[in-house]
Amino acid sequence: MAVRIAERPRLGGLVARKRPLEGMRPAVRFAIVAVLTAAWVVFSVWASTPWRSELREAVGPVMAWAIPIMLAYIPGLLIGFLTFTLLTVPYHVPGLDPAAGPWPDGKWPAVTVLVAAWNEESGIEATLEAVAAQTYGGPVEVILADNNSTDRTAERAAETAERHGLDYRRVFETEPGKHRALNSALATVETPLVVTVDADTLLHRDALTYLVARVASRPQDQHVSACAGALVVLNASSNLLCRMQGWDFRLGINGIKLMQGAYNSALVAQGAFSAYWTDDLRAVGGWPDAIGEDIVLTWTLMASRGIVQYEPLALAFTVAPEEVGHFMRQRSRWARGMFETIRTVPPMRQPRVLAKFVAGMDYLVPFLDIGYVFFWIPGFVLFLFGYPLLVSWWSMLVIPMSLLIYGTLRRWQERHVFRRFDVHPKRDIGGFLGYLFAYRALTASASMRGYVQYLTGAARHWR
C-alpha cells in the first residue's frame, strides 16, 4: 500500500556532513558539473543555429526546435552530465580487510540472502552454490522466496543447500507477484541486513563482502539504506543480442550507476543483487505492488532520507534474455516501472536536493526514446541517402562523446575490477558496434511499448 511522503520515516537527517575521506563533496561536484553541462548545452544551441534555420524552412518553427531538442540537446545534456560527473569521481578501489570488517569489534553482521524464485529448477542449483562459495566473514542465512513454483525448484534448492551446508529455509507464497514472495520472506528475517539475489544470478565469491562493506559504510556520516551490486552478463557470448547486452551492462548501466552513486542517489537497487538494512525495508513497508518493485522501493528509501549507493566491486553474473521477444518484454517492464515510480514517488518530493535532481533526470528519458524512434531512425535513413536534414553533424557529436566515456569506463573496469577478480571477458568489437549503432533501436522501441502499456493500464506480468 502506498504511503504518503509526509508519513514516511526519516532514515537519515538534516545534519552537517563531514568532508569525504577523498574527493570533493557531492554538492560541490554537482555545482561544478551543472555549470559545465549548462555551458555545453548553451554552446550546442548556439553552434546548431544553421541546422535550426534549415529545419525552420523545411518543417516550420515549432519542429525546428522540437527536433534538435530531442535529437541533440537532451542527449547532449544527459551525456554531458554523465561525462563531467565521472571525470570528477575518484576511481579508487577501497582497501578492505575481511578479517577486521567494517565494525569496531571486527565482526561482520549477519546477512539473510533472499532468492526470489518462480519455476527456476534449471538455475537454482548454481545460484545457491555461488552463495555457498562466498568468502564473507559473517553468518549467512538463505531463504528461498518461492512464489508458487510448480516444478522441482524447491526440491533442487533443498538438495543443494544440504549438500553445501547452507543455513537454508523456504518461504512459500501462493499469491502471484514477486513483491509478495519477497515480503513474505522479509517477515521472517531476523538478521540486520538483507541481500536479494535473483534465481538466475551467480555471485562472485567476494561479492557479498564488498556489498556489505559499502552498505555498512557511512559516507559523510550519512546512513546508507541500500546498495546496488554490479551486474555482468553471464551469457554474453550466446548470440549478438546477448553480446550487445553485455556491453550495455558493462558501460551503459555501470556508467549511469557510478554517476548516480557519486550523488548518493543510485536510482535502482536492483532485485538481482542488492543489500538493504532490514529495519529500513520494514520501515517503508517492504516491496510495493509495482511492475518495477525494486525501483519504487529504492525511491521510497531515498524519500525517507536514506541514501542509496553503488558498489562496482560487488560483482555478480546474471543471465540476459537470449530471444528478442523476451528482451523486449523485459525492457518494456523496466520502462513501465519507471513511469510507475515517478507517479508513486515523484522526484520533486525527494527531500534531498541532489536526489531530487538525479531522479528528475528520468523525466527526460521518454523524450530520448520518442526522439530516437520517430526522428533519429528515419533521419539516419535519409542521411544515408544524402538528405542530412534530421540527423545533422551536430547530433552526431553524441557519438564521439559516448566513445570517450565508454573507453574510460572500459579501461577502468578491466584494470580495477576484472583484473582484480581474474575475470576475462572476450574482446568483442562486433558486439560493441552493434551496441553503439543498433542496440538503441531495440531498447527505445521496447520502452515505447512500456509507456503505452502504462498509459493504457495493460495487465502486469512478472516476466
CSV table of C-alpha atoms in Angstrom, one decimal:
chain,number,residue,atom,x,y,z
A,1,MET,CA,0.0,0.0,0.0
A,2,ALA,CA,1.4,3.4,-0.9
A,3,VAL,CA,2.3,5.7,1.9
A,4,ARG,CA,2.4,9.5,1.7
A,5,ILE,CA,5.8,11.0,1.7
A,6,ALA,CA,5.0,13.0,4.9
A,7,GLU,CA,4.3,9.8,6.8
A,8,ARG,CA,7.4,8.0,5.8
A,9,PRO,CA,10.0,7.5,8.5
A,10,ARG,CA,13.2,9.5,8.4
A,11,LEU,CA,16.0,7.1,7.8
A,12,GLY,CA,18.6,9.9,7.7
A,13,GLY,CA,18.6,13.5,8.9
A,14,LEU,CA,19.4,17.2,8.1
A,15,VAL,CA,22.8,17.4,9.8
A,16,ALA,CA,26.1,19.0,8.8
A,17,ARG,CA,28.1,16.5,6.7
A,18,LYS,CA,31.7,15.7,7.3
A,19,ARG,CA,34.1,16.1,4.4
A,20,PRO,CA,34.6,12.8,2.5
A,21,LEU,CA,37.8,10.9,3.0
A,22,GLU,CA,38.8,11.6,-0.6
A,23,GLY,CA,37.5,13.6,-3.5
A,24,MET,CA,35.1,16.6,-3.3
A,25,ARG,CA,31.8,16.9,-1.5
A,26,PRO,CA,28.8,15.7,-3.6
A,27,ALA,CA,27.2,19.2,-3.5
A,28,VAL,CA,30.5,20.8,-4.8
A,29,ARG,CA,30.8,18.2,-7.5
A,30,PHE,CA,27.2,18.8,-8.5
A,31,ALA,CA,27.7,22.6,-8.7
A,32,ILE,CA,30.8,22.2,-10.9
A,33,VAL,CA,29.2,19.6,-13.2
A,34,ALA,CA,26.0,21.6,-13.5
A,35,VAL,CA,27.9,24.7,-14.7
A,36,LEU,CA,29.9,22.6,-17.2
A,37,THR,CA,26.8,20.8,-18.5
A,38,ALA,CA,24.9,24.1,-18.8
A,39,ALA,CA,27.8,25.6,-20.8
A,40,TRP,CA,27.9,22.6,-23.1
A,41,VAL,CA,24.1,22.9,-23.8
A,42,VAL,CA,24.3,26.6,-24.4
A,43,PHE,CA,27.2,26.0,-26.8
A,44,SER,CA,25.2,23.3,-28.5
A,45,VAL,CA,22.2,25.6,-29.1
A,46,TRP,CA,24.5,28.4,-30.4
A,47,ALA,CA,26.5,26.1,-32.7
A,48,SER,CA,23.4,24.4,-34.2
A,49,THR,CA,21.8,27.7,-35.3
A,50,PRO,CA,22.3,26.9,-39.0
A,51,TRP,CA,20.7,23.5,-38.5
A,52,ARG,CA,17.6,25.0,-36.9
A,53,SER,CA,17.4,27.5,-39.8
A,54,GLU,CA,17.3,24.7,-42.3
A,55,LEU,CA,14.7,22.8,-40.3
A,56,ARG,CA,12.6,26.0,-40.0
A,57,GLU,CA,12.4,26.3,-43.7
A,58,ALA,CA,11.5,22.6,-44.2
A,59,VAL,CA,9.2,21.8,-41.2
A,60,GLY,CA,8.3,25.1,-39.5
A,61,PRO,CA,9.4,26.9,-36.4
A,62,VAL,CA,7.9,24.5,-33.8
A,63,MET,CA,9.6,21.4,-35.2
A,64,ALA,CA,12.7,23.3,-35.9
A,65,TRP,CA,13.2,23.5,-32.1
A,66,ALA,CA,11.5,20.2,-31.2
A,67,ILE,CA,13.8,18.0,-33.4
A,68,PRO,CA,17.1,19.5,-32.1
A,69,ILE,CA,15.8,19.3,-28.5
A,70,MET,CA,15.1,15.6,-28.8
A,71,LEU,CA,18.0,14.6,-31.1
A,72,ALA,CA,20.8,16.8,-29.8
A,73,TYR,CA,20.1,19.0,-26.7
A,74,ILE,CA,18.6,16.5,-24.3
A,75,PRO,CA,21.1,13.7,-25.3
A,76,GLY,CA,23.9,16.2,-25.0
A,77,LEU,CA,22.7,17.3,-21.6
A,78,LEU,CA,22.4,13.8,-20.2
A,79,ILE,CA,25.7,12.6,-21.7
A,80,GLY,CA,27.4,15.8,-20.7
A,81,PHE,CA,26.3,15.5,-17.1
A,82,LEU,CA,27.4,11.8,-17.1
A,83,THR,CA,30.8,12.6,-18.6
A,84,PHE,CA,31.6,15.6,-16.4
A,85,THR,CA,30.5,13.7,-13.3
A,86,LEU,CA,32.6,10.7,-14.0
A,87,LEU,CA,35.6,12.9,-14.7
A,88,THR,CA,35.4,14.3,-11.1
A,89,VAL,CA,34.8,10.9,-9.4
A,90,PRO,CA,38.0,9.4,-7.8
A,91,TYR,CA,38.2,6.0,-9.3
A,92,HIS,CA,39.6,4.2,-6.3
A,93,VAL,CA,39.4,0.7,-5.1
A,94,PRO,CA,38.7,0.7,-1.4
A,95,GLY,CA,41.0,-1.4,0.6
A,96,LEU,CA,39.0,-3.9,2.7
A,97,ASP,CA,40.3,-6.1,5.5
A,98,PRO,CA,38.0,-9.1,5.6
A,99,ALA,CA,39.4,-10.1,9.0
A,100,ALA,CA,38.5,-6.8,10.5
A,101,GLY,CA,35.3,-6.0,8.8
A,102,PRO,CA,33.5,-2.6,8.8
A,103,TRP,CA,32.7,-2.9,12.6
A,104,PRO,CA,34.7,-1.7,15.6
A,105,ASP,CA,34.7,-5.1,17.2
A,106,GLY,CA,35.9,-6.7,14.0
A,107,LYS,CA,32.8,-8.8,13.3
A,108,TRP,CA,30.8,-8.8,10.1
A,109,PRO,CA,27.0,-8.5,10.5
A,110,ALA,CA,24.7,-11.5,9.9
A,111,VAL,CA,23.1,-11.4,6.5
A,112,THR,CA,20.0,-13.1,5.0
A,113,VAL,CA,20.1,-13.8,1.3
A,114,LEU,CA,16.6,-13.7,-0.2
A,115,VAL,CA,16.3,-15.7,-3.5
A,116,ALA,CA,13.0,-15.0,-5.3
A,117,ALA,CA,12.0,-17.9,-7.5
A,118,TRP,CA,9.2,-19.0,-9.7
A,119,ASN,CA,9.8,-22.2,-11.6
A,120,GLU,CA,13.6,-21.9,-11.6
A,121,GLU,CA,14.6,-25.6,-11.4
A,122,SER,CA,17.2,-25.2,-14.2
A,123,GLY,CA,19.2,-22.5,-12.5
A,124,ILE,CA,18.6,-22.5,-8.7
A,125,GLU,CA,21.3,-25.1,-8.0
A,126,ALA,CA,24.1,-22.9,-9.5
A,127,THR,CA,22.7,-19.8,-7.7
A,128,LEU,CA,22.8,-21.4,-4.3
A,129,GLU,CA,26.2,-23.0,-5.0
A,130,ALA,CA,27.6,-19.5,-5.7
A,131,VAL,CA,26.1,-18.2,-2.4
A,132,ALA,CA,27.7,-21.2,-0.5
A,133,ALA,CA,31.1,-20.3,-2.0
A,134,GLN,CA,31.1,-16.7,-0.6
A,135,THR,CA,34.2,-15.6,1.4
A,136,TYR,CA,32.0,-13.4,3.6
A,137,GLY,CA,33.2,-13.3,7.2
A,138,GLY,CA,29.8,-13.2,8.9
A,139,PRO,CA,26.8,-15.6,9.3
A,140,VAL,CA,24.7,-16.1,6.1
A,141,GLU,CA,21.2,-17.4,6.0
A,142,VAL,CA,19.5,-18.2,2.8
A,143,ILE,CA,15.7,-18.0,2.2
A,144,LEU,CA,14.1,-19.2,-0.9
A,145,ALA,CA,11.1,-16.9,-1.6
A,146,ASP,CA,9.1,-19.4,-3.6
A,147,ASN,CA,6.3,-17.8,-5.5
A,148,ASN,CA,4.2,-20.9,-6.0
A,149,SER,CA,6.6,-22.8,-8.2
A,150,THR,CA,5.1,-25.9,-9.8
A,151,ASP,CA,8.4,-27.5,-10.9
A,152,ARG,CA,11.2,-29.0,-8.9
A,153,THR,CA,12.7,-25.7,-7.8
A,154,ALA,CA,12.0,-26.4,-4.1
A,155,GLU,CA,13.4,-29.9,-4.2
A,156,ARG,CA,16.6,-28.9,-6.0
A,157,ALA,CA,17.2,-25.9,-3.8
A,158,ALA,CA,16.8,-28.1,-0.6
A,159,GLU,CA,19.2,-30.7,-2.0
A,160,THR,CA,21.8,-28.1,-2.9
A,161,ALA,CA,21.6,-26.3,0.4
A,162,GLU,CA,22.0,-29.6,2.3
A,163,ARG,CA,24.9,-30.7,0.1
A,164,HIS,CA,26.8,-27.4,0.7
A,165,GLY,CA,25.8,-27.0,4.4
A,166,LEU,CA,23.8,-23.8,3.9
A,167,ASP,CA,21.7,-22.3,6.7
A,168,TYR,CA,18.6,-22.6,4.5
A,169,ARG,CA,14.8,-22.5,4.6
A,170,ARG,CA,12.0,-21.9,2.2
A,171,VAL,CA,9.1,-19.5,2.4
A,172,PHE,CA,6.2,-20.4,0.1
A,173,GLU,CA,3.9,-17.7,-1.2
A,174,THR,CA,0.8,-18.8,-3.2
A,175,GLU,CA,-0.3,-15.4,-4.4
A,176,PRO,CA,1.4,-14.4,-7.6
A,177,GLY,CA,3.7,-11.4,-7.6
A,178,LYS,CA,7.4,-11.1,-6.9
A,179,HIS,CA,6.8,-8.4,-4.3
A,180,ARG,CA,4.5,-10.8,-2.3
A,181,ALA,CA,7.1,-13.5,-2.3
A,182,LEU,CA,9.8,-11.1,-1.1
A,183,ASN,CA,7.6,-9.6,1.6
A,184,SER,CA,6.6,-12.9,2.9
A,185,ALA,CA,10.2,-13.9,3.3
A,186,LEU,CA,11.1,-10.5,4.8
A,187,ALA,CA,8.6,-11.0,7.6
A,188,THR,CA,10.6,-14.0,8.8
A,189,VAL,CA,14.1,-12.3,8.6
A,190,GLU,CA,16.0,-11.9,11.9
A,191,THR,CA,19.3,-10.5,10.6
A,192,PRO,CA,20.2,-6.8,10.4
A,193,LEU,CA,20.9,-7.0,6.7
A,194,VAL,CA,19.0,-8.4,3.7
A,195,VAL,CA,20.6,-9.2,0.3
A,196,THR,CA,18.4,-10.0,-2.7
A,197,VAL,CA,19.6,-12.3,-5.4
A,198,ASP,CA,17.7,-13.4,-8.4
A,199,ALA,CA,17.5,-17.1,-9.1
A,200,ASP,CA,19.4,-16.6,-12.4
A,201,THR,CA,22.2,-14.6,-10.9
A,202,LEU,CA,25.6,-16.0,-9.8
A,203,LEU,CA,27.7,-14.1,-7.2
A,204,HIS,CA,31.4,-13.8,-7.5
A,205,ARG,CA,33.0,-15.3,-4.4
A,206,ASP,CA,33.9,-11.9,-2.9
A,207,ALA,CA,30.7,-10.1,-4.0
A,208,LEU,CA,28.9,-10.3,-0.6
A,209,THR,CA,31.9,-8.9,1.2
A,210,TYR,CA,32.2,-5.8,-0.9
A,211,LEU,CA,28.5,-5.2,-1.0
A,212,VAL,CA,28.1,-5.4,2.8
A,213,ALA,CA,31.2,-3.2,3.3
A,214,ARG,CA,29.6,-0.5,1.2
A,215,VAL,CA,26.1,-0.6,2.7
A,216,ALA,CA,27.6,-0.6,6.2
A,217,SER,CA,29.8,2.5,5.5
A,218,ARG,CA,28.7,6.0,6.4
A,219,PRO,CA,29.9,8.4,3.8
A,220,GLN,CA,30.0,11.9,5.4
A,221,ASP,CA,28.1,10.4,8.4
A,222,GLN,CA,25.1,9.6,6.2
A,223,HIS,CA,23.0,6.5,6.6
A,224,VAL,CA,23.2,4.1,3.6
A,225,SER,CA,19.8,2.4,3.3
A,226,ALA,CA,20.7,0.2,0.3
A,227,CYS,CA,23.5,-0.6,-2.1
A,228,ALA,CA,23.3,-2.0,-5.6
A,229,GLY,CA,25.8,-4.5,-6.8
A,230,ALA,CA,27.5,-4.6,-10.2
A,231,LEU,CA,25.9,-6.9,-12.7
A,232,VAL,CA,27.7,-8.5,-15.7
A,233,VAL,CA,26.0,-10.6,-18.3
A,234,LEU,CA,26.8,-14.3,-17.8
A,235,ASN,CA,25.8,-15.5,-21.3
A,236,ALA,CA,27.3,-12.6,-23.2
A,237,SER,CA,28.7,-14.9,-25.9
A,238,SER,CA,25.4,-16.7,-26.7
A,239,ASN,CA,24.3,-14.5,-29.6
A,240,LEU,CA,24.5,-10.9,-30.9
A,241,LEU,CA,21.7,-9.8,-28.7
A,242,CYS,CA,23.5,-11.1,-25.6
A,243,ARG,CA,26.8,-9.6,-26.8
A,244,MET,CA,25.1,-6.2,-27.1
A,245,GLN,CA,23.5,-6.6,-23.6
A,246,GLY,CA,27.0,-7.5,-22.3
A,247,TRP,CA,28.3,-4.1,-23.3
A,248,ASP,CA,25.2,-2.3,-22.1
A,249,PHE,CA,25.7,-3.7,-18.5
A,250,ARG,CA,29.4,-3.0,-18.6
A,251,LEU,CA,29.3,0.5,-20.0
A,252,GLY,CA,25.7,1.9,-20.0
A,253,ILE,CA,24.3,0.7,-16.8
A,254,ASN,CA,27.6,0.7,-14.9
A,255,GLY,CA,28.4,4.2,-16.0
A,256,ILE,CA,24.9,5.5,-15.0
A,257,LYS,CA,25.1,3.9,-11.6
A,258,LEU,CA,28.6,5.3,-11.0
A,259,MET,CA,27.3,8.7,-11.8
A,260,GLN,CA,24.2,8.4,-9.6
A,261,GLY,CA,26.2,6.9,-6.8
A,262,ALA,CA,28.5,10.0,-6.9
A,263,TYR,CA,25.5,11.9,-5.6
A,264,ASN,CA,24.4,9.2,-3.1
A,265,SER,CA,21.4,8.6,-5.3
A,266,ALA,CA,21.7,5.3,-7.2
A,267,LEU,CA,18.1,5.1,-8.6
A,268,VAL,CA,17.8,1.4,-8.7
A,269,ALA,CA,18.9,-1.1,-6.0
A,270,GLN,CA,18.0,-3.9,-8.4
A,271,GLY,CA,16.5,-7.0,-7.1
A,272,ALA,CA,19.0,-9.1,-8.9
A,273,PHE,CA,21.7,-8.2,-6.4
A,274,SER,CA,21.4,-5.5,-3.8
A,275,ALA,CA,21.8,-5.1,0.0
A,276,TYR,CA,19.4,-3.4,2.4
A,277,TRP,CA,19.1,-2.7,6.1
A,278,THR,CA,16.2,-4.9,7.3
A,279,ASP,CA,14.8,-2.2,9.6
A,280,ASP,CA,14.7,0.3,6.7
A,281,LEU,CA,12.9,-2.2,4.5
A,282,ARG,CA,10.3,-2.7,7.1
A,283,ALA,CA,10.0,1.0,7.9
A,284,VAL,CA,8.9,1.7,4.4
A,285,GLY,CA,6.6,-1.3,4.1
A,286,GLY,CA,8.8,-3.6,2.1
A,287,TRP,CA,8.5,-4.1,-1.6
A,288,PRO,CA,5.5,-2.4,-3.2
A,289,ASP,CA,2.9,-3.8,-5.6
A,290,ALA,CA,4.5,-2.5,-8.8
A,291,ILE,CA,5.9,-3.8,-12.0
A,292,GLY,CA,9.2,-2.2,-11.0
A,293,GLU,CA,9.1,-3.1,-7.3
A,294,ASP,CA,12.8,-2.6,-6.8
A,295,ILE,CA,12.7,0.9,-8.4
A,296,VAL,CA,9.8,2.1,-6.3
A,297,LEU,CA,11.4,0.7,-3.2
A,298,THR,CA,14.7,2.5,-3.9
A,299,TRP,CA,13.0,5.9,-4.4
A,300,THR,CA,10.9,5.3,-1.3
A,301,LEU,CA,14.0,4.7,0.7
A,302,MET,CA,15.5,7.9,-0.7
A,303,ALA,CA,12.3,9.8,0.0
A,304,SER,CA,12.8,8.9,3.7
A,305,ARG,CA,16.3,10.5,3.6
A,306,GLY,CA,18.1,7.2,3.2
A,307,ILE,CA,20.9,7.3,0.7
A,308,VAL,CA,21.4,4.5,-1.9
A,309,GLN,CA,25.0,3.6,-3.0
A,310,TYR,CA,26.5,1.5,-5.8
A,311,GLU,CA,29.5,-0.8,-5.4
A,312,PRO,CA,31.2,-1.6,-8.7
A,313,LEU,CA,33.4,-4.3,-7.0
A,314,ALA,CA,30.4,-6.3,-5.8
A,315,LEU,CA,30.4,-8.4,-8.9
A,316,ALA,CA,27.6,-10.8,-9.9
A,317,PHE,CA,26.8,-12.5,-13.2
A,318,THR,CA,23.2,-12.5,-14.5
A,319,VAL,CA,21.5,-14.3,-17.4
A,320,ALA,CA,20.4,-11.9,-20.1
A,321,PRO,CA,17.4,-12.7,-22.4
A,322,GLU,CA,18.6,-14.6,-25.5
A,323,GLU,CA,15.4,-14.1,-27.5
A,324,VAL,CA,14.3,-10.7,-28.9
A,325,GLY,CA,10.8,-11.1,-27.7
A,326,HIS,CA,11.9,-11.9,-24.1
A,327,PHE,CA,14.3,-8.9,-24.2
A,328,MET,CA,11.6,-6.5,-25.5
A,329,ARG,CA,9.2,-7.6,-22.7
A,330,GLN,CA,11.9,-7.1,-20.1
A,331,ARG,CA,12.8,-3.6,-21.3
A,332,SER,CA,9.1,-2.7,-21.6
A,333,ARG,CA,8.7,-3.7,-17.9
A,334,TRP,CA,11.6,-1.5,-17.0
A,335,ALA,CA,10.2,1.5,-18.8
A,336,ARG,CA,6.7,0.9,-17.3
A,337,GLY,CA,8.3,0.6,-13.9
A,338,MET,CA,10.0,4.0,-14.3
A,339,PHE,CA,6.6,5.6,-15.0
A,340,GLU,CA,5.0,3.9,-12.0
A,341,THR,CA,7.9,5.1,-9.8
A,342,ILE,CA,7.6,8.7,-11.0
A,343,ARG,CA,3.8,8.5,-10.2
A,344,THR,CA,4.3,6.9,-6.8
A,345,VAL,CA,7.3,8.8,-5.6
A,346,PRO,CA,7.6,12.0,-7.7
A,347,PRO,CA,11.2,13.3,-8.0
A,348,MET,CA,10.2,16.8,-6.8
A,349,ARG,CA,9.1,15.3,-3.5
A,350,GLN,CA,12.5,13.9,-2.7
A,351,PRO,CA,13.8,15.7,0.4
A,352,ARG,CA,17.5,15.8,-0.7
A,353,VAL,CA,18.3,18.3,-3.4
A,354,LEU,CA,20.8,16.0,-5.2
A,355,ALA,CA,18.3,13.1,-5.1
A,356,LYS,CA,15.6,15.4,-6.4
A,357,PHE,CA,17.8,16.4,-9.4
A,358,VAL,CA,19.2,12.9,-10.2
A,359,ALA,CA,15.7,11.3,-10.0
A,360,GLY,CA,14.2,14.2,-12.0
A,361,MET,CA,16.5,13.3,-14.9
A,362,ASP,CA,14.2,10.4,-15.6
A,363,TYR,CA,11.6,12.9,-16.9
A,364,LEU,CA,13.9,13.3,-19.9
A,365,VAL,CA,14.2,9.6,-20.7
A,366,PRO,CA,10.9,9.3,-22.6
A,367,PHE,CA,11.9,12.2,-24.8
A,368,LEU,CA,15.1,10.4,-25.7
A,369,ASP,CA,13.0,7.3,-26.8
A,370,ILE,CA,10.5,9.3,-28.7
A,371,GLY,CA,13.2,11.3,-30.5
A,372,TYR,CA,15.1,8.1,-31.4
A,373,VAL,CA,12.1,6.2,-32.7
A,374,PHE,CA,10.4,9.0,-34.6
A,375,PHE,CA,13.3,11.2,-35.7
A,376,TRP,CA,16.7,9.5,-35.4
A,377,ILE,CA,15.9,6.3,-37.2
A,378,PRO,CA,14.1,7.9,-40.2
A,379,GLY,CA,16.6,10.7,-40.1
A,380,PHE,CA,19.5,8.3,-40.3
A,381,VAL,CA,18.0,6.5,-43.2
A,382,LEU,CA,17.6,9.9,-45.0
A,383,PHE,CA,21.2,10.7,-44.1
A,384,LEU,CA,22.4,7.5,-45.8
A,385,PHE,CA,20.6,8.6,-49.0
A,386,GLY,CA,22.2,12.1,-48.9
A,387,TYR,CA,19.5,14.0,-47.1
A,388,PRO,CA,21.1,15.2,-43.7
A,389,LEU,CA,18.1,17.3,-42.6
A,390,LEU,CA,17.0,15.5,-39.4
A,391,VAL,CA,20.4,13.9,-38.5
A,392,SER,CA,23.0,16.7,-38.8
A,393,TRP,CA,26.7,16.7,-37.9
A,394,TRP,CA,25.8,18.3,-34.6
A,395,SER,CA,23.5,15.5,-33.5
A,396,MET,CA,26.3,13.1,-34.5
A,397,LEU,CA,28.6,14.6,-31.8
A,398,VAL,CA,26.9,12.5,-29.2
A,399,ILE,CA,28.8,9.5,-30.7
A,400,PRO,CA,32.4,10.7,-30.0
A,401,MET,CA,31.3,11.9,-26.6
A,402,SER,CA,29.8,8.4,-25.9
A,403,LEU,CA,33.0,6.7,-27.2
A,404,LEU,CA,35.1,8.9,-24.9
A,405,ILE,CA,33.2,7.9,-21.7
A,406,TYR,CA,32.8,4.3,-22.8
A,407,GLY,CA,36.5,4.0,-23.4
A,408,THR,CA,37.3,5.4,-20.0
A,409,LEU,CA,34.8,3.1,-18.2
A,410,ARG,CA,36.0,0.0,-20.1
A,411,ARG,CA,39.7,0.7,-19.2
A,412,TRP,CA,38.8,1.4,-15.6
A,413,GLN,CA,36.6,-1.7,-15.2
A,414,GLU,CA,39.1,-4.0,-16.8
A,415,ARG,CA,42.0,-2.7,-14.8
A,416,HIS,CA,40.4,-2.3,-11.3
A,417,VAL,CA,37.5,-4.9,-11.4
A,418,PHE,CA,38.0,-7.7,-13.9
A,419,ARG,CA,41.8,-8.0,-13.4
A,420,ARG,CA,41.4,-7.9,-9.6
A,421,PHE,CA,38.9,-10.8,-9.7
A,422,ASP,CA,40.6,-12.7,-12.5
A,423,VAL,CA,37.6,-12.2,-14.8
A,424,HIS,CA,38.5,-12.1,-18.5
A,425,PRO,CA,35.6,-11.0,-20.8
A,426,LYS,CA,36.2,-11.6,-24.5
A,427,ARG,CA,37.2,-8.7,-26.8
A,428,ASP,CA,34.0,-8.2,-28.9
A,429,ILE,CA,34.3,-5.4,-31.4
A,430,GLY,CA,31.3,-6.7,-33.4
A,431,GLY,CA,29.1,-6.7,-30.3
A,432,PHE,CA,30.3,-3.3,-29.3
A,433,LEU,CA,29.5,-1.9,-32.8
A,434,GLY,CA,26.0,-3.5,-32.5
A,435,TYR,CA,25.6,-1.9,-29.1
A,436,LEU,CA,26.7,1.5,-30.4
A,437,PHE,CA,24.6,1.6,-33.6
A,438,ALA,CA,21.7,-0.8,-33.3
A,439,TYR,CA,21.0,-1.6,-29.7
A,440,ARG,CA,19.3,1.7,-29.0
A,441,ALA,CA,16.7,1.0,-31.7
A,442,LEU,CA,15.6,-2.1,-29.7
A,443,THR,CA,15.6,-0.5,-26.3
A,444,ALA,CA,13.8,2.6,-27.4
A,445,SER,CA,11.1,0.6,-29.2
A,446,ALA,CA,10.7,-1.6,-26.1
A,447,SER,CA,10.4,1.5,-23.9
A,448,MET,CA,7.8,3.0,-26.1
A,449,ARG,CA,5.8,-0.2,-25.7
A,450,GLY,CA,6.1,0.0,-21.9
A,451,TYR,CA,4.9,3.6,-21.9
A,452,VAL,CA,1.8,2.6,-23.9
A,453,GLN,CA,1.2,-0.3,-21.5
A,454,TYR,CA,1.3,2.1,-18.6
A,455,LEU,CA,-0.9,4.7,-20.2
A,456,THR,CA,-3.5,2.1,-21.2
A,457,GLY,CA,-3.4,0.2,-18.0
A,458,ALA,CA,-2.5,-3.1,-19.6
A,459,ALA,CA,-2.1,-6.2,-17.3
A,460,ARG,CA,1.2,-6.5,-15.5
A,461,HIS,CA,3.3,-9.6,-15.6
A,462,TRP,CA,6.4,-10.7,-13.6
A,463,ARG,CA,8.1,-12.0,-16.7
